[in-house]
Short mmCIF file of C-alpha atoms in Angstrom, two decimals:
data_model
loop_
_atom_site.label_atom_id
_atom_site.label_comp_id
_atom_site.label_asym_id
_atom_site.label_seq_id
_atom_site.Cartn_x
_atom_site.Cartn_y
_atom_site.Cartn_z
CA ASP A 78 0.06 -0.08 -0.02
CA GLY A 79 2.90 2.21 -0.95
CA GLY A 80 3.94 4.56 2.20
CA ILE A 81 0.41 5.41 3.30
CA THR A 82 -1.13 4.46 6.47
CA GLN A 83 -4.76 4.73 7.66
CA SER A 84 -6.12 4.24 11.01
CA PRO A 85 -7.99 2.30 12.34
CA LYS A 86 -8.94 -0.27 9.80
CA TYR A 87 -12.57 -0.46 11.22
CA LEU A 88 -14.35 2.04 13.27
CA PHE A 89 -17.74 1.65 14.63
CA ARG A 90 -19.65 5.13 16.19
CA LYS A 91 -23.31 6.02 17.17
CA GLU A 92 -25.22 8.36 15.04
CA GLY A 93 -24.73 11.97 15.87
CA GLN A 94 -20.98 11.58 17.01
CA ASN A 95 -18.24 13.07 14.84
CA VAL A 96 -15.42 10.79 13.86
CA THR A 97 -11.93 11.58 12.63
CA LEU A 98 -10.17 9.15 10.15
CA SER A 99 -6.25 9.44 10.07
CA CYS A 100 -4.03 9.29 7.12
CA GLU A 101 -0.30 9.54 7.10
CA GLN A 102 2.07 9.49 4.04
CA ASN A 103 6.01 9.14 4.00
CA LEU A 104 6.33 9.64 0.24
CA ASN A 105 6.90 13.36 0.39
CA HIS A 106 3.91 13.78 -1.81
CA ASP A 107 2.39 17.15 -2.12
CA ALA A 108 -1.16 16.29 -2.93
CA MET A 109 -3.44 14.21 -1.01
CA TYR A 110 -6.83 12.82 -1.50
CA TRP A 111 -9.97 11.51 0.44
CA TYR A 112 -12.45 9.03 -1.26
CA ARG A 113 -15.50 7.43 -0.28
CA GLN A 114 -16.33 3.88 -1.52
CA ASP A 115 -19.89 2.34 -1.20
CA PRO A 116 -20.78 -1.46 -1.97
CA GLY A 117 -20.18 -2.24 -5.83
CA GLN A 118 -19.47 1.32 -6.68
CA GLY A 119 -16.39 3.37 -7.74
CA LEU A 120 -14.53 5.97 -5.76
CA ARG A 121 -16.09 9.57 -5.18
CA LEU A 122 -13.86 12.39 -4.23
CA ILE A 123 -14.69 14.10 -1.08
CA TYR A 124 -11.84 16.39 -0.34
CA TYR A 125 -8.26 17.03 -1.85
CA SER A 126 -5.17 19.11 -1.12
CA GLN A 127 -2.44 20.02 -3.10
CA ILE A 128 -0.41 21.73 -0.66
CA VAL A 129 -0.26 22.31 3.10
CA ASN A 130 -2.65 24.57 4.56
CA ASP A 131 -4.76 24.39 1.37
CA PHE A 132 -7.57 22.06 0.26
CA GLN A 133 -10.56 21.96 -2.01
CA LYS A 134 -13.96 20.24 -2.06
CA GLY A 135 -14.50 17.37 -4.14
CA ASP A 136 -17.79 15.91 -5.34
CA ILE A 137 -19.46 15.06 -1.99
CA ALA A 138 -17.91 17.19 0.63
CA GLU A 139 -21.14 17.75 2.58
CA GLY A 140 -20.93 16.46 6.06
CA TYR A 141 -17.18 16.23 5.98
CA SER A 142 -14.25 18.29 6.93
CA VAL A 143 -10.42 18.13 6.54
CA SER A 144 -7.14 19.72 7.56
CA ARG A 145 -3.63 19.94 6.15
CA GLU A 146 -1.35 21.46 8.90
CA LYS A 147 1.53 19.10 7.96
CA LYS A 148 2.55 17.66 4.44
CA GLU A 149 2.55 14.09 5.85
CA SER A 150 -0.98 14.23 7.44
CA PHE A 151 -4.33 14.91 5.97
CA PRO A 152 -7.20 13.78 8.60
CA LEU A 153 -10.76 13.50 7.63
CA THR A 154 -13.63 14.25 9.98
CA VAL A 155 -17.01 12.64 9.31
CA THR A 156 -19.31 15.02 11.15
CA SER A 157 -22.98 14.34 12.44
CA ALA A 158 -24.27 16.28 9.48
CA GLN A 159 -23.24 13.61 7.10
CA LYS A 160 -26.34 11.76 6.56
CA ASN A 161 -25.19 8.34 5.51
CA PRO A 162 -21.61 8.11 6.91
CA THR A 163 -21.33 4.01 6.72
CA ALA A 164 -18.71 3.55 3.88
CA PHE A 165 -15.26 2.29 3.19
CA TYR A 166 -13.00 5.61 3.08
CA LEU A 167 -9.81 5.57 1.03
CA CYS A 168 -6.99 7.90 1.70
CA ALA A 169 -4.50 8.53 -1.43
CA SER A 170 -1.46 10.77 -2.39
CA SER A 171 0.51 11.74 -5.46
CA ARG A 172 3.32 13.78 -6.25
CA ASP A 173 1.25 15.68 -8.83
CA ARG A 174 -2.24 15.84 -9.20
CA GLU A 175 -2.05 14.48 -12.72
CA LEU A 176 0.09 11.46 -11.99
CA ARG A 177 -0.72 7.97 -10.38
CA GLN A 178 -2.14 8.01 -6.79
CA TYR A 179 -0.89 5.77 -4.11
CA PHE A 180 -3.68 4.45 -1.78
CA GLY A 181 -3.82 3.59 1.72
CA PRO A 182 -5.33 0.44 3.14
CA GLY A 183 -8.72 2.19 3.76
CA THR A 184 -10.91 2.48 6.91
CA ARG A 185 -14.32 0.85 7.02
CA LEU A 186 -16.60 3.11 9.08
CA THR A 187 -19.89 1.81 10.55
CA VAL A 188 -22.36 4.25 12.00
CA THR A 189 -25.39 2.91 13.74
CA SER B 75 -18.25 14.27 -12.42
CA GLN B 76 -16.72 13.10 -15.72
CA GLN B 77 -15.89 9.52 -14.99
CA GLY B 78 -15.24 6.52 -17.11
CA GLU B 79 -17.58 3.66 -17.41
CA GLU B 80 -16.46 0.10 -17.35
CA ASP B 81 -17.68 -2.64 -19.26
CA PRO B 82 -18.49 -5.50 -18.36
CA GLN B 83 -19.53 -5.06 -14.67
CA ALA B 84 -18.44 -8.69 -14.03
CA LEU B 85 -16.32 -11.17 -15.78
CA SER B 86 -15.69 -14.92 -14.97
CA ILE B 87 -12.78 -16.67 -16.60
CA GLN B 88 -10.76 -19.99 -16.32
CA GLU B 89 -7.15 -19.81 -15.08
CA GLY B 90 -4.93 -19.48 -18.11
CA GLU B 91 -7.53 -17.51 -20.31
CA ASN B 92 -7.15 -13.77 -21.18
CA ALA B 93 -9.52 -11.15 -19.65
CA THR B 94 -10.30 -7.98 -21.34
CA MET B 95 -12.32 -5.20 -20.13
CA ASN B 96 -13.05 -1.65 -21.49
CA CYS B 97 -13.59 1.86 -20.29
CA SER B 98 -15.56 4.60 -22.00
CA TYR B 99 -15.46 8.26 -21.21
CA LYS B 100 -17.07 11.47 -22.49
CA THR B 101 -14.83 14.24 -22.07
CA SER B 102 -11.15 14.91 -23.31
CA ILE B 103 -8.63 13.51 -21.32
CA ASN B 104 -5.07 14.08 -20.39
CA ASN B 105 -4.37 10.58 -19.12
CA LEU B 106 -6.43 7.44 -18.40
CA GLN B 107 -5.28 5.14 -15.41
CA TRP B 108 -6.12 1.56 -14.39
CA TYR B 109 -6.06 0.40 -10.95
CA ARG B 110 -6.78 -2.94 -9.23
CA GLN B 111 -8.59 -3.55 -5.96
CA ASN B 112 -8.49 -6.62 -4.11
CA SER B 113 -11.52 -7.18 -1.78
CA GLY B 114 -11.57 -5.01 1.13
CA ARG B 115 -8.29 -3.42 0.38
CA GLY B 116 -6.81 -0.09 -1.02
CA LEU B 117 -6.13 0.39 -4.75
CA VAL B 118 -3.13 -0.37 -6.55
CA HIS B 119 -2.05 1.52 -9.76
CA LEU B 120 -1.43 -0.57 -12.84
CA ILE B 121 -0.93 1.58 -15.76
CA LEU B 122 -1.17 5.18 -16.83
CA ILE B 123 -1.63 6.04 -20.54
CA ARG B 124 -1.32 9.55 -21.82
CA SER B 125 -3.69 10.94 -24.23
CA ASN B 126 -1.00 10.75 -27.10
CA GLU B 127 -0.05 7.20 -26.50
CA ARG B 128 -2.02 4.32 -28.11
CA GLU B 129 -0.65 1.25 -26.36
CA LYS B 130 1.31 0.35 -23.12
CA HIS B 131 2.49 -2.79 -21.69
CA SER B 132 3.40 -3.85 -18.25
CA GLY B 133 4.07 -7.70 -17.85
CA ARG B 134 0.92 -9.54 -18.53
CA LEU B 135 -0.98 -6.36 -19.01
CA ARG B 136 -1.75 -4.38 -22.24
CA VAL B 137 -3.74 -1.03 -22.19
CA THR B 138 -4.95 0.40 -25.50
CA LEU B 139 -6.28 3.88 -25.72
CA ASP B 140 -8.41 5.33 -28.71
CA THR B 141 -9.21 8.94 -28.15
CA SER B 142 -11.26 9.28 -31.22
CA LYS B 143 -13.93 6.50 -29.81
CA LYS B 144 -13.11 7.86 -26.24
CA SER B 145 -12.27 4.46 -24.95
CA SER B 146 -9.91 2.20 -23.60
CA SER B 147 -9.38 -1.36 -23.04
CA LEU B 148 -7.17 -3.51 -20.32
CA LEU B 149 -6.07 -7.00 -21.40
CA ILE B 150 -4.80 -9.27 -18.79
CA THR B 151 -3.01 -12.30 -20.38
CA ALA B 152 -2.90 -15.91 -18.99
CA SER B 153 -4.84 -14.99 -16.13
CA ARG B 154 -3.95 -16.53 -12.58
CA ALA B 155 -6.32 -16.80 -9.40
CA ALA B 156 -4.40 -13.91 -7.94
CA ASP B 157 -5.72 -11.60 -10.79
CA THR B 158 -9.12 -12.12 -9.14
CA ALA B 159 -10.03 -8.33 -8.06
CA SER B 160 -11.80 -5.27 -9.19
CA TYR B 161 -10.33 -3.37 -11.85
CA PHE B 162 -11.22 0.45 -12.36
CA CYS B 163 -10.21 2.88 -14.90
CA ALA B 164 -9.80 6.59 -13.95
CA ILE B 165 -9.58 9.49 -16.22
CA TYR B 166 -7.69 12.61 -15.42
CA SER B 167 -8.98 15.67 -17.48
CA SER B 168 -7.84 19.36 -17.29
CA ASN B 169 -11.38 20.34 -17.39
CA ASP B 170 -11.60 19.64 -13.60
CA TYR B 171 -8.12 18.72 -12.67
CA LYS B 172 -9.37 15.59 -10.83
CA LEU B 173 -9.01 11.83 -11.25
CA SER B 174 -12.60 10.38 -11.94
CA PHE B 175 -13.01 6.66 -11.34
CA GLY B 176 -15.59 4.53 -12.77
CA ALA B 177 -17.77 1.85 -11.10
CA GLY B 178 -15.25 -1.05 -11.76
CA THR B 179 -15.31 -4.48 -13.38
CA THR B 180 -15.06 -7.45 -11.16
CA VAL B 181 -12.96 -10.36 -12.36
CA THR B 182 -12.92 -13.74 -11.04
CA VAL B 183 -10.47 -16.20 -12.14
CA ARG B 184 -11.50 -19.95 -11.50
CA ALA B 185 -8.80 -22.39 -10.95
#
């Protein structure tokens, strides 16, 4: 999984609670991404960051927030405003947004 | 989102056979990438083909790109049980500067 770690692998939360998913990379990549994957579907972009202290909304940013205080780290917070948060979350990084992305192992979040 | 669409959705083949899957898209692209995902894991990059390239090889993988038809194909030759996975195409376009993924083709290789 190429120098990107995500923790935890499985996460369980009660509805109404915020939860933060961790993503760390040691590839010295400038760009980092968060995707959501639902069963049998492709990846949908939540947020991306091309440089420290800067990030942009992807296609489904509502109910999520991110920060990019360090080059190595791009945590994702799933807030209580996200209506259907149960999903598989994937973090990725790349040297440049046009180039190949390196993915972490993913975090499976279940909210009940 | 300007994503690619894979065809077929699922494919089952015997070990040793070839597997071919296709990706179609609607916008102009800078490059097209193929990724593999084993069940419950992260994606692994396979091949990147630029818009000015027509064919690329990597081991048992062959990717073609036809920009006039806005389509790409991934061929896996002499398949193995370990090739069982989902395969995704992703298009990168300077229209939105994002990598957009299709829904994937699930390949099952039977021993």
